[in-house]
Coordinates of C-alpha atoms in Angstrom, one line a residue:
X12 CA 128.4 75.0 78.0
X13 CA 125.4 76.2 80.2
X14 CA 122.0 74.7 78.8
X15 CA 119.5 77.2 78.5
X16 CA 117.7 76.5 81.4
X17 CA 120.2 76.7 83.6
X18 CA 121.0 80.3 82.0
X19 CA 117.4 81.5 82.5
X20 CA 118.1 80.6 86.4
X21 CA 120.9 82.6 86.4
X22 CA 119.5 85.6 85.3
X23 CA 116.5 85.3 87.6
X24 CA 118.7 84.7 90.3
X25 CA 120.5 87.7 89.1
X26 CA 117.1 89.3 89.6
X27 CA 116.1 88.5 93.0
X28 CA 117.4 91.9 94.6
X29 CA 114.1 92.7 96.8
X30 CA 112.5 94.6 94.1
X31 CA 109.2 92.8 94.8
X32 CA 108.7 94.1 98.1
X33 CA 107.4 97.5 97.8
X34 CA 103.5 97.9 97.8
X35 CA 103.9 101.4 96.2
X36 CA 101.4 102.6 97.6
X37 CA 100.6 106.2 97.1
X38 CA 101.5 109.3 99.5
X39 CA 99.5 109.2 102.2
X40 CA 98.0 105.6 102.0
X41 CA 99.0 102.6 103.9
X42 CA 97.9 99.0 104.4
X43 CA 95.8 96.5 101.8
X44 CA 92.3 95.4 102.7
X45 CA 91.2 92.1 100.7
X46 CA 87.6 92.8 99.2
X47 CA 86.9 89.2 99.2
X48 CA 84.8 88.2 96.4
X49 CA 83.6 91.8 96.0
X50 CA 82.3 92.6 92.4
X51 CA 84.2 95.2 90.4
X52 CA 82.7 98.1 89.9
X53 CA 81.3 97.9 93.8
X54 CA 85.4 98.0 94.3
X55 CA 85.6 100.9 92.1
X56 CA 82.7 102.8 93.7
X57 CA 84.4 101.8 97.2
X58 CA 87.9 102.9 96.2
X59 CA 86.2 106.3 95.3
X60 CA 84.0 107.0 98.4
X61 CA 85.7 105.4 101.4
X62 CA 88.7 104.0 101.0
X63 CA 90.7 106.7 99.0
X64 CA 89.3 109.1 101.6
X65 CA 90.4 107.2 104.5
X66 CA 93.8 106.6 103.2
X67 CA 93.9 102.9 102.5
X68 CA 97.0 101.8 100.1
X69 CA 95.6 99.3 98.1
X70 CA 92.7 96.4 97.5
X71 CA 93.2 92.2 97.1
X72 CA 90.9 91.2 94.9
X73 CA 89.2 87.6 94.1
X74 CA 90.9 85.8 91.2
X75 CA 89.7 87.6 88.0
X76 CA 90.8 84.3 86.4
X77 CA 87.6 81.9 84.6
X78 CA 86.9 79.4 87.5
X79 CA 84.6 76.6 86.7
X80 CA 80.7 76.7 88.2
X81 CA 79.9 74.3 91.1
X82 CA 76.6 73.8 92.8
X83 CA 75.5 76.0 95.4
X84 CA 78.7 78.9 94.3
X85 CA 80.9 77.9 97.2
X86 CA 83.3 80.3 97.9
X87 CA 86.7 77.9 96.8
X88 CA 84.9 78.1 92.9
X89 CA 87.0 81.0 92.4
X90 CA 90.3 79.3 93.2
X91 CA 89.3 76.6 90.5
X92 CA 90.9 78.1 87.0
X93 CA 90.1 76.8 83.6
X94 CA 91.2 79.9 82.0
X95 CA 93.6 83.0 81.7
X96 CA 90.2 85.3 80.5
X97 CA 89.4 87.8 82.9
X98 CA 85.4 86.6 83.2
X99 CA 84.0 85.5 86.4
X100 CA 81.2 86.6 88.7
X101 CA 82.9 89.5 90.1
X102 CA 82.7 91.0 86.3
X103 CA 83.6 91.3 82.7
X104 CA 87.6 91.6 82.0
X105 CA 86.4 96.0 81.0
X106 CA 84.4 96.2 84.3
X107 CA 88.2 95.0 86.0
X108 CA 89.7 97.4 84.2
X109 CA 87.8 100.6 84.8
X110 CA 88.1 99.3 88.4
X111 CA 91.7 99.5 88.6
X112 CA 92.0 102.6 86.6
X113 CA 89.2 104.4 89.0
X114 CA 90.9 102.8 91.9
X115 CA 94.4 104.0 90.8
X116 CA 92.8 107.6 90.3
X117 CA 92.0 108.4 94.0
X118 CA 95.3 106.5 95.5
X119 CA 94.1 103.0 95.5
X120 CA 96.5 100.2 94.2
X121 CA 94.7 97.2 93.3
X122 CA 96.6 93.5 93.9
X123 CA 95.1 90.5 91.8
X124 CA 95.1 87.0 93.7
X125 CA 96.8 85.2 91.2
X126 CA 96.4 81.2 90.6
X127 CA 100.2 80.1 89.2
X128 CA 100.1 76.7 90.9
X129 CA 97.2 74.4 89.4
X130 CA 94.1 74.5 87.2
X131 CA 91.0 73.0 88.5
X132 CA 89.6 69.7 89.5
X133 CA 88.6 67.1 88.3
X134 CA 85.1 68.5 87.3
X135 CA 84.7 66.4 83.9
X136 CA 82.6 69.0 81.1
X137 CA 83.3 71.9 83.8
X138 CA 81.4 74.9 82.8
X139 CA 83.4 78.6 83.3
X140 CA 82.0 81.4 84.4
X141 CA 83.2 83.3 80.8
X142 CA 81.3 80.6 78.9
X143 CA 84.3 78.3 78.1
X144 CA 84.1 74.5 78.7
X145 CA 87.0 72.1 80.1
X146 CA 87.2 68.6 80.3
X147 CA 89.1 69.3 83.5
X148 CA 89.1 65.3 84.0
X149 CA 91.2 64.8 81.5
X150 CA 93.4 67.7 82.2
X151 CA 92.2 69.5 79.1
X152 CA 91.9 73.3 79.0
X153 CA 91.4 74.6 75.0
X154 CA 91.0 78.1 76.4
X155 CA 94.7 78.3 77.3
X156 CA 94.9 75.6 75.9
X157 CA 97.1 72.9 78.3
X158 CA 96.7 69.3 77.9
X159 CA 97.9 66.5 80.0
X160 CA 101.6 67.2 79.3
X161 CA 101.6 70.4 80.8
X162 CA 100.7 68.9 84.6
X163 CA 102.8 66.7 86.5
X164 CA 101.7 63.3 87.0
X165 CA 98.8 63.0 89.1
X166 CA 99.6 62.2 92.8
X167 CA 98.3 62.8 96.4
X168 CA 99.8 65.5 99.0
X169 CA 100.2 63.3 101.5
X170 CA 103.8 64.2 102.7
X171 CA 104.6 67.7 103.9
X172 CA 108.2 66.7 105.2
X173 CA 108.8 65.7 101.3
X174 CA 109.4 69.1 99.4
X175 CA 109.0 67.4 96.0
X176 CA 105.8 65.5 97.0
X177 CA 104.4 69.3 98.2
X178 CA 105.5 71.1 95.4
X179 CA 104.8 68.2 92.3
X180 CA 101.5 66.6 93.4
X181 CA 98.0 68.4 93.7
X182 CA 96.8 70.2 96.1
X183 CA 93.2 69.0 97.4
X184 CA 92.7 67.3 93.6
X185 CA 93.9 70.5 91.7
X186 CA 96.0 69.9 88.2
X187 CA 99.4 70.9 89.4
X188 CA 101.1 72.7 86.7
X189 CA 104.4 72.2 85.5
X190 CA 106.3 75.5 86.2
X191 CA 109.3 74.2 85.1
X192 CA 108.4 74.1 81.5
X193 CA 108.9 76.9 79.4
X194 CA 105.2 76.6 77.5
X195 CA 103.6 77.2 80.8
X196 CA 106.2 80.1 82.4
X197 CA 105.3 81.8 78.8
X198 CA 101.0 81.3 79.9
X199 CA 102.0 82.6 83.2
X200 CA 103.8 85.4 82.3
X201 CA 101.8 86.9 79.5
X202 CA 98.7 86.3 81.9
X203 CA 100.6 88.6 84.8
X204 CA 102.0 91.6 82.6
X205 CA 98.4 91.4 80.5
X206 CA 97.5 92.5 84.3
X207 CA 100.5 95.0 84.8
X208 CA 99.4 96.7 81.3
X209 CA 96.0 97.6 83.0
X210 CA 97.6 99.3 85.9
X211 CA 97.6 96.6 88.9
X212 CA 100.3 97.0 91.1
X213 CA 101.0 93.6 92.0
X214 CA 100.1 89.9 93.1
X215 CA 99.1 87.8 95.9
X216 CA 100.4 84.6 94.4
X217 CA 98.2 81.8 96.2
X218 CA 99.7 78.3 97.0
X219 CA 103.2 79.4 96.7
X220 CA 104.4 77.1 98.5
X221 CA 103.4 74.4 96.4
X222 CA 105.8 75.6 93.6
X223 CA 109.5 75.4 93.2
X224 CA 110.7 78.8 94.5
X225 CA 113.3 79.0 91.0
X226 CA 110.5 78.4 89.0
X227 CA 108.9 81.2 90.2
X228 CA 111.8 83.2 90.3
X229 CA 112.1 83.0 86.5
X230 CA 108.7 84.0 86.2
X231 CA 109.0 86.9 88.4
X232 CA 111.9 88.2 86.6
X233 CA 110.1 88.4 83.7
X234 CA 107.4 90.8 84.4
X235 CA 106.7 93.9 83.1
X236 CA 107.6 97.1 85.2
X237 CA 104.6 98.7 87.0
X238 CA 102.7 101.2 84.4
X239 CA 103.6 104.9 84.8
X240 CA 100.4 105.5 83.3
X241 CA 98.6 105.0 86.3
X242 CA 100.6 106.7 88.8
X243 CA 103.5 104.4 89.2
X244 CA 107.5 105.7 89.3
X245 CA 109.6 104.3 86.6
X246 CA 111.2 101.6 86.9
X247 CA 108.8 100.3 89.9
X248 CA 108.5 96.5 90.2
X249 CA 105.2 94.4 91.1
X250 CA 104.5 94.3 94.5
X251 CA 104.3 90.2 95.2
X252 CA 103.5 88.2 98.1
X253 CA 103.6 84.7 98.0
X254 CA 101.1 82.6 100.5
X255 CA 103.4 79.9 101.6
X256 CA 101.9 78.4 105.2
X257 CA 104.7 78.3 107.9
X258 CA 103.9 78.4 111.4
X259 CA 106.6 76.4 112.6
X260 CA 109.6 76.0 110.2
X261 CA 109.6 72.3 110.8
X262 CA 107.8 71.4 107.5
X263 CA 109.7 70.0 103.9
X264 CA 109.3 73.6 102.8
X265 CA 109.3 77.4 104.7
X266 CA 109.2 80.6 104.1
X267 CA 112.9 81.2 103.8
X268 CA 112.9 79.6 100.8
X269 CA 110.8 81.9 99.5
X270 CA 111.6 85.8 101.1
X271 CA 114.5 86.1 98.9
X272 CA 112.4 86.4 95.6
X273 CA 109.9 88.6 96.6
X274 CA 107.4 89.0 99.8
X275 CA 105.8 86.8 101.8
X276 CA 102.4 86.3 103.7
X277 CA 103.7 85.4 107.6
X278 CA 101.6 83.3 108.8
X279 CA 103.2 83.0 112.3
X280 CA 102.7 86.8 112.9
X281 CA 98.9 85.7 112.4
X282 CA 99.3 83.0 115.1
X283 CA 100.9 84.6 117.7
X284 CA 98.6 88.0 117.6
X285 CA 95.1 85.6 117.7
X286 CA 97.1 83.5 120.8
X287 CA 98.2 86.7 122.5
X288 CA 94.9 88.3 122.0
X289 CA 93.0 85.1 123.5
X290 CA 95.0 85.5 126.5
X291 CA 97.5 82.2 126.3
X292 CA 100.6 84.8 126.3
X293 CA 101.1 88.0 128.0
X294 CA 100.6 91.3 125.4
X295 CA 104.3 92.4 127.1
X296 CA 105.8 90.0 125.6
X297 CA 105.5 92.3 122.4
X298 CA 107.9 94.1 123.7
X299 CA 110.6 93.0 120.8
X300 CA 107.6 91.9 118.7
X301 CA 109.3 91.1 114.9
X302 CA 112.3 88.7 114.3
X303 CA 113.2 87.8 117.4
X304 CA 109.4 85.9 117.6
X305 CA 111.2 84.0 114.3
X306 CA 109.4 85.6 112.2
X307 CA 110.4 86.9 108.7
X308 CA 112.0 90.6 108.2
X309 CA 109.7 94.0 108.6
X310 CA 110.0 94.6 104.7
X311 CA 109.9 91.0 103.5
X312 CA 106.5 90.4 105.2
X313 CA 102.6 90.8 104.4
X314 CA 101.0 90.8 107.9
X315 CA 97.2 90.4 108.9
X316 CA 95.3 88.7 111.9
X317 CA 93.0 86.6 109.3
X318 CA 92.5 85.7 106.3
X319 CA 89.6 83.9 103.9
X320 CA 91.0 80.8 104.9
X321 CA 92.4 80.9 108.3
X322 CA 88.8 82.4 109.3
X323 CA 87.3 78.7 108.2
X324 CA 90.2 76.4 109.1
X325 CA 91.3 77.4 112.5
X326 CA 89.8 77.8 115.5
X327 CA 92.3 79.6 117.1
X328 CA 92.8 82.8 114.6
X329 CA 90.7 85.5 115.8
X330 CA 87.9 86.8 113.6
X331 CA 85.1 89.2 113.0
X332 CA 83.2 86.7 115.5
X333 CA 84.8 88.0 118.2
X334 CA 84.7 91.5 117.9
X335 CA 86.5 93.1 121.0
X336 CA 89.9 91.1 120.8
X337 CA 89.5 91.3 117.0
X338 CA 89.4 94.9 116.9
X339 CA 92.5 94.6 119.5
X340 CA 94.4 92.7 117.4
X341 CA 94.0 94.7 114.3
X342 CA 94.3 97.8 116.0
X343 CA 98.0 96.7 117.3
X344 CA 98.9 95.6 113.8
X345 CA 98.2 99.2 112.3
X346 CA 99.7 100.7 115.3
X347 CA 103.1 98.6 114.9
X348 CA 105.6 99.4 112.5
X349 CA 106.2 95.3 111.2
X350 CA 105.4 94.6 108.0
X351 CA 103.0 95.4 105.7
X352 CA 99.2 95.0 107.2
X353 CA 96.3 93.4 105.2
X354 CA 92.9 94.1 106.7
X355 CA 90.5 91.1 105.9
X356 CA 86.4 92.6 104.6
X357 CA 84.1 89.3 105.3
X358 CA 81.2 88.2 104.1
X359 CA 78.6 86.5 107.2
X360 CA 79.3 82.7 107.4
X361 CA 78.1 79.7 108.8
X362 CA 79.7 76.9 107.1
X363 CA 83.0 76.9 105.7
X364 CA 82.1 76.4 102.2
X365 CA 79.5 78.9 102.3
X366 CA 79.8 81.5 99.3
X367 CA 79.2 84.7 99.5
X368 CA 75.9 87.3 99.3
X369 CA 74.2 85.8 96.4
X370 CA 70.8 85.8 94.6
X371 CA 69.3 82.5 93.5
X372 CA 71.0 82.5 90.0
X373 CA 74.3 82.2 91.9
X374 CA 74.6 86.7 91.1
X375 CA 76.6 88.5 94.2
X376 CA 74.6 90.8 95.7
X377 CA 76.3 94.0 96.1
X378 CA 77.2 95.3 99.8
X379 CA 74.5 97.5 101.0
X380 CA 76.0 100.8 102.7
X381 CA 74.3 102.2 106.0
X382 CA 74.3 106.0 107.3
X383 CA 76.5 104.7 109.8
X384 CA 79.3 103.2 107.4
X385 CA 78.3 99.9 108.1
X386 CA 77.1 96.7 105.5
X387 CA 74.5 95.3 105.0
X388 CA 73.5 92.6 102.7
X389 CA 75.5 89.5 104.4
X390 CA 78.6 91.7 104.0
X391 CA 80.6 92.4 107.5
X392 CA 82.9 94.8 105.7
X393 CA 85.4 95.1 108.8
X394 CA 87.5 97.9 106.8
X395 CA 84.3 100.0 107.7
X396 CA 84.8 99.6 111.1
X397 CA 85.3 102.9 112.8
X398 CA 88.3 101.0 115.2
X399 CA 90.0 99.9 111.5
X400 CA 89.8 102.4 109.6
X401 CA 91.1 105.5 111.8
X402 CA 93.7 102.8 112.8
X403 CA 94.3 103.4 108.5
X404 CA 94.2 107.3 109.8
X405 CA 97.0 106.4 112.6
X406 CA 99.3 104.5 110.4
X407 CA 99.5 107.4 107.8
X408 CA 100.3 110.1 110.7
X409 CA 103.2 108.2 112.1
X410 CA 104.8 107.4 109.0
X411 CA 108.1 107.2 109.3
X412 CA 108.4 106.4 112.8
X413 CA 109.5 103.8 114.9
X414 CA 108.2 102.3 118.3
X415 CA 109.5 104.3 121.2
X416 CA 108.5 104.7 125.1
X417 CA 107.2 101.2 125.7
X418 CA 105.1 100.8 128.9
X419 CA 103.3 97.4 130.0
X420 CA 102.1 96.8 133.3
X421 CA 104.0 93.5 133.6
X422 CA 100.7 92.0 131.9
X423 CA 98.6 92.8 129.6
X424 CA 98.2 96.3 129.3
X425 CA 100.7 97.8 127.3
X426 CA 101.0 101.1 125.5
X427 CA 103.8 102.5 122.8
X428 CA 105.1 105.8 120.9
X429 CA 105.3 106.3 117.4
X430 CA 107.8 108.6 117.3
X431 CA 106.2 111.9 118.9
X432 CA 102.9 111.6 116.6
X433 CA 100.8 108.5 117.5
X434 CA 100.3 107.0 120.9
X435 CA 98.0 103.7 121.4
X436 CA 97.2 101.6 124.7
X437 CA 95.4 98.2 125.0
X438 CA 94.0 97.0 128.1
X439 CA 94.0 92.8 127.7
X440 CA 93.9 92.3 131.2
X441 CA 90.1 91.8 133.3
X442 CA 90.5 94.9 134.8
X443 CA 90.8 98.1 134.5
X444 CA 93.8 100.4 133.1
X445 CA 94.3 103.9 134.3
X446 CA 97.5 105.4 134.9
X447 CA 99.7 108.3 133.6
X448 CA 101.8 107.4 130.5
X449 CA 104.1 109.5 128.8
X450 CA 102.3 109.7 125.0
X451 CA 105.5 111.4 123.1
X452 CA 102.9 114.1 121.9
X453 CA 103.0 117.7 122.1
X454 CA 100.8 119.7 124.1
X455 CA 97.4 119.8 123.8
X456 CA 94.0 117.9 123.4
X457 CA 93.3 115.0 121.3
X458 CA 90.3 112.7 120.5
X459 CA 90.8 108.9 121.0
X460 CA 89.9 107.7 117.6
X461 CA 89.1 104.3 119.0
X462 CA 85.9 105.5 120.8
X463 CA 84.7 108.2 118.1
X464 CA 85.9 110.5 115.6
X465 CA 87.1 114.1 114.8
X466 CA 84.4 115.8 113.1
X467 CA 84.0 119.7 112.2
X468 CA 86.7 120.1 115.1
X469 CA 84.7 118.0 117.8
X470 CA 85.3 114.3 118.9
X471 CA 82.8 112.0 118.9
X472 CA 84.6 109.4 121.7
X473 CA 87.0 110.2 124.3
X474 CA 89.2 113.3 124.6
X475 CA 92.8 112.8 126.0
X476 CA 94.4 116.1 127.7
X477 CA 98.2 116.1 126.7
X478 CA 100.3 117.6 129.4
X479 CA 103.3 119.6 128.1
X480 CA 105.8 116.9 129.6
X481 CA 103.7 114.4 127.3
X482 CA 101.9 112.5 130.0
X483 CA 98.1 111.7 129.8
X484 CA 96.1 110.2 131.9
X485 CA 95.2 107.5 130.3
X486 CA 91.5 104.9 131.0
X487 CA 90.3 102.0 129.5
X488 CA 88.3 100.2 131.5
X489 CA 87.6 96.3 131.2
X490 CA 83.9 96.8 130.6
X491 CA 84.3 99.0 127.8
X492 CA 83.0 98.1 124.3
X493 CA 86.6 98.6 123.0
X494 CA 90.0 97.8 124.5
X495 CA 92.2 100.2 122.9
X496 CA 92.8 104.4 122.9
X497 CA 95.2 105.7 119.9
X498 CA 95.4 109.3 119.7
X499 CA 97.9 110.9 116.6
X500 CA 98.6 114.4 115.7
X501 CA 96.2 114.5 113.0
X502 CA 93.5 114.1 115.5
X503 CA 94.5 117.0 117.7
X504 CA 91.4 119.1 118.6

């Protein structure tokens, strides 16, 4: 006779059919940009002025989960639970909920970081941001509540070729969480569809790796289905995508373990743009850029150049502190069919624990918004980056195509189709690019949004002249501020 746990795996085994994969975003949108540690109602008012305009699928937010206060409001507080209440110093649990419904309004999914894994550290008395207390040291959270019994036994990481020593000790000191208990699954789950009711649209599901995939398997099976309420098709599942760090596959646990449940955040597609980028590999080796680099499947992976952590822990990921080959890198990511894209929005840093734009009560400051699109305030706001967000503009024209009429100079300039809508070149070599290409496009004069923009009918950058057999002449020379030209069909003059 099965025991019922082993019939709960069953049927979440049953459920593992892909349904977690698809973003849902709306018509017309395409990619996430994570708002990192952005309040909520400056998301709302963003979703509404900008990034519904411009065609962006969907927000990350910060954990809207009670994290305990630390000195100084580093950054990592917010990945510190004590809590399932929605309170923390982004806003109040209504302020999160207008957001998402004002978001959801103008095309804009919102996706909640969520903290499955651990509670926080030990922080004895710890102080939340929604005024609850927790004597975290003793592994005691009456909000919930948990008690000691709910965590596995306290141990150290300190293997990462031993999947049970990853996955059942803690994480940099956090209280790991027993997933395997059904008390805990029940907090979990009720915490994730309270989130679905409100009309998110799905989950970034941090430290995945550190939990049992079949653990969270069961959990996943037992969310809600997305609310039609706010736009969403019956029947749609939540979009999830699970952080689990794998650059190499040689580790006690990899993402394969992981792509059957739902998505996951490929890491390696990170590496390998940032060391292409750089200039340790030649850009023509992109040639067959997706599986055959060993990384995950187009429709099973979340894709970005950085992230909130990678920007502080390696050296090698390109950032907004190196603007040129950033703007590259991202602009290839849009332009390319792989995965699903997640822009990264920084705050200005200097240290890695350095929080974000705040007052001297520990407030955020709210991103200030120049004429010229730009932030202000200790906000970098990359999204508003005229070379990211028309790269938003490209995505949504050729959608539906694939990559065709590859060219590469047998280097690092390299150019592609999408289909006969979008064209884009790079130039990643220390000299200049200028050649005819065949663009795929019809006829006609179009403005590089790379360089400028399509305003009232004029371009602002550089105009490309179309031939009628397709081929431009195409220039990007080394000493140019940017190293890319796109043109699309919705930027024909």
């Amino acid at each position: 006779m099965l025991g019922i746990a082993t019939l709960l795996a069953l049927l979440a085994l049953t459920a593992a059919d892909g349904s977690h994969k698809n973003p849902y975003f709306a018509p017309g949108h395409n990619a996430i940009v994570h708002l990192f540690e952005w309040k909520w109602n400056d998301i709302a008012a963003e979703c509404e002025r900008f990034l519904g305009p411009n065609g962006f699928g969907g927000v990350q937010v910060s954990p809207i989960q009670e994290n305990i206060i630390i000195t100084n409001r580093p950054w990592w507080e917010r990945y510190q639970p004590i809590s399932y209440l929605w309170e923390t110093r982004s806003g109040t649990r209504q302020e999160f909920i207008n957001m998402v419904a004002r978001c959801n309004k103008v095309g804009v999914r919102i996706y909640v970081d969520a903290l499955l894994n651990h509670m926080s550290g030990n922080w004895q008395n710890a102080r939340g941001t929604g005024g609850s207390v927790a004597n975290t040291f003793n592994e005691d959270y009456p909000a919930v509540p948990y008690t000691a019994q709910n965590f596995h036994r306290p141990c150290a990481i300190n293997n990462y070729h031993d999947s049970s020593n990853v996955r059942n000790c803690e994480l940099t000191g956090l209280h790991d969480l027993d997933q395997g208990q059904e008390y805990v699954r029940s907090k979990l789950v009720d915490f994730m569809n309270a989130a679905i009711d409100v009309g998110v649209a799905g989950f970034r599901i941090d430290a995945a790796k550190h939990m049992w995939p079949n653990d969270l398997n069961i959990i996943y099976s037992r969310l809600k289905n997305l609310n039609t309420a706010h736009g969403f098709p019956r029947n749609a599942r939540p979009y999830i995508y699970q952080e689990v760090i794998d650059y190499s596959g040689n580790e006690g646990v990899n993402k394969h373990e992981y792509n059957g449940i739902a998505a996951v955040i490929e890491f390696k597609y990170a590496g390998e743009l940032s060391n292409a980028f750089r200039g340790n590999n030649l850009l023509k080796w992109f040639v067959n850029w997706g599986e055959k680099w060993g990384l995950l499947p187009s429709g099973d992976s979340l894709v970005f150049v950085d992230n909130h952590d990678t920007q502080r822990d390696n050296a090698q990921i390109l950032t907004y502190k190196s603007p040129k080959q950033y703007k590259m890198a991202v602009a290839f990511m849009l332009a390319h069919p792989f995965g699903t894209p997640r822009v990264m929005s920084s705050f200005a840093f200097q240290s890695k624990d350095q929080g974000p734009p705040q007052d001297g009560h520990g407030n955020l400051l709210s991103p200030l918004i120049r004429s010229d699109n730009t932030c202000g305030n200790g906000w970098i706001c990359e999204h508003r980056w005229r070379q990211v967000y028309n790269m938003v503009h490209f995505r949504n024209a050729v959608s539906g195509t694939n990559i065709n009429n590859w060219w590469d100079n047998g280097s690092n300039q390299i150019a592609f189709c999408r289909g006969n809508r979008g064209f884009i070149a790079i130039n990643g070599d220390q000299y200049d690019l200028r050649t005819n290409i065949n663009t795929c496009l019809p006829a006609g004069r179009y403005c590089d949004v790379i360089s400028g923009s399509l305003a009232n009918g004029r371009c602002t950058g550089k105009v490309v002249d179309v031939q009628s057999n397709g081929q431009a002449y195409i220039e990007i020379a080394k000493g140019e501020d940017d190293g890319v030209l796109a043109i699309h069909v919705g930027a024909k003059l």
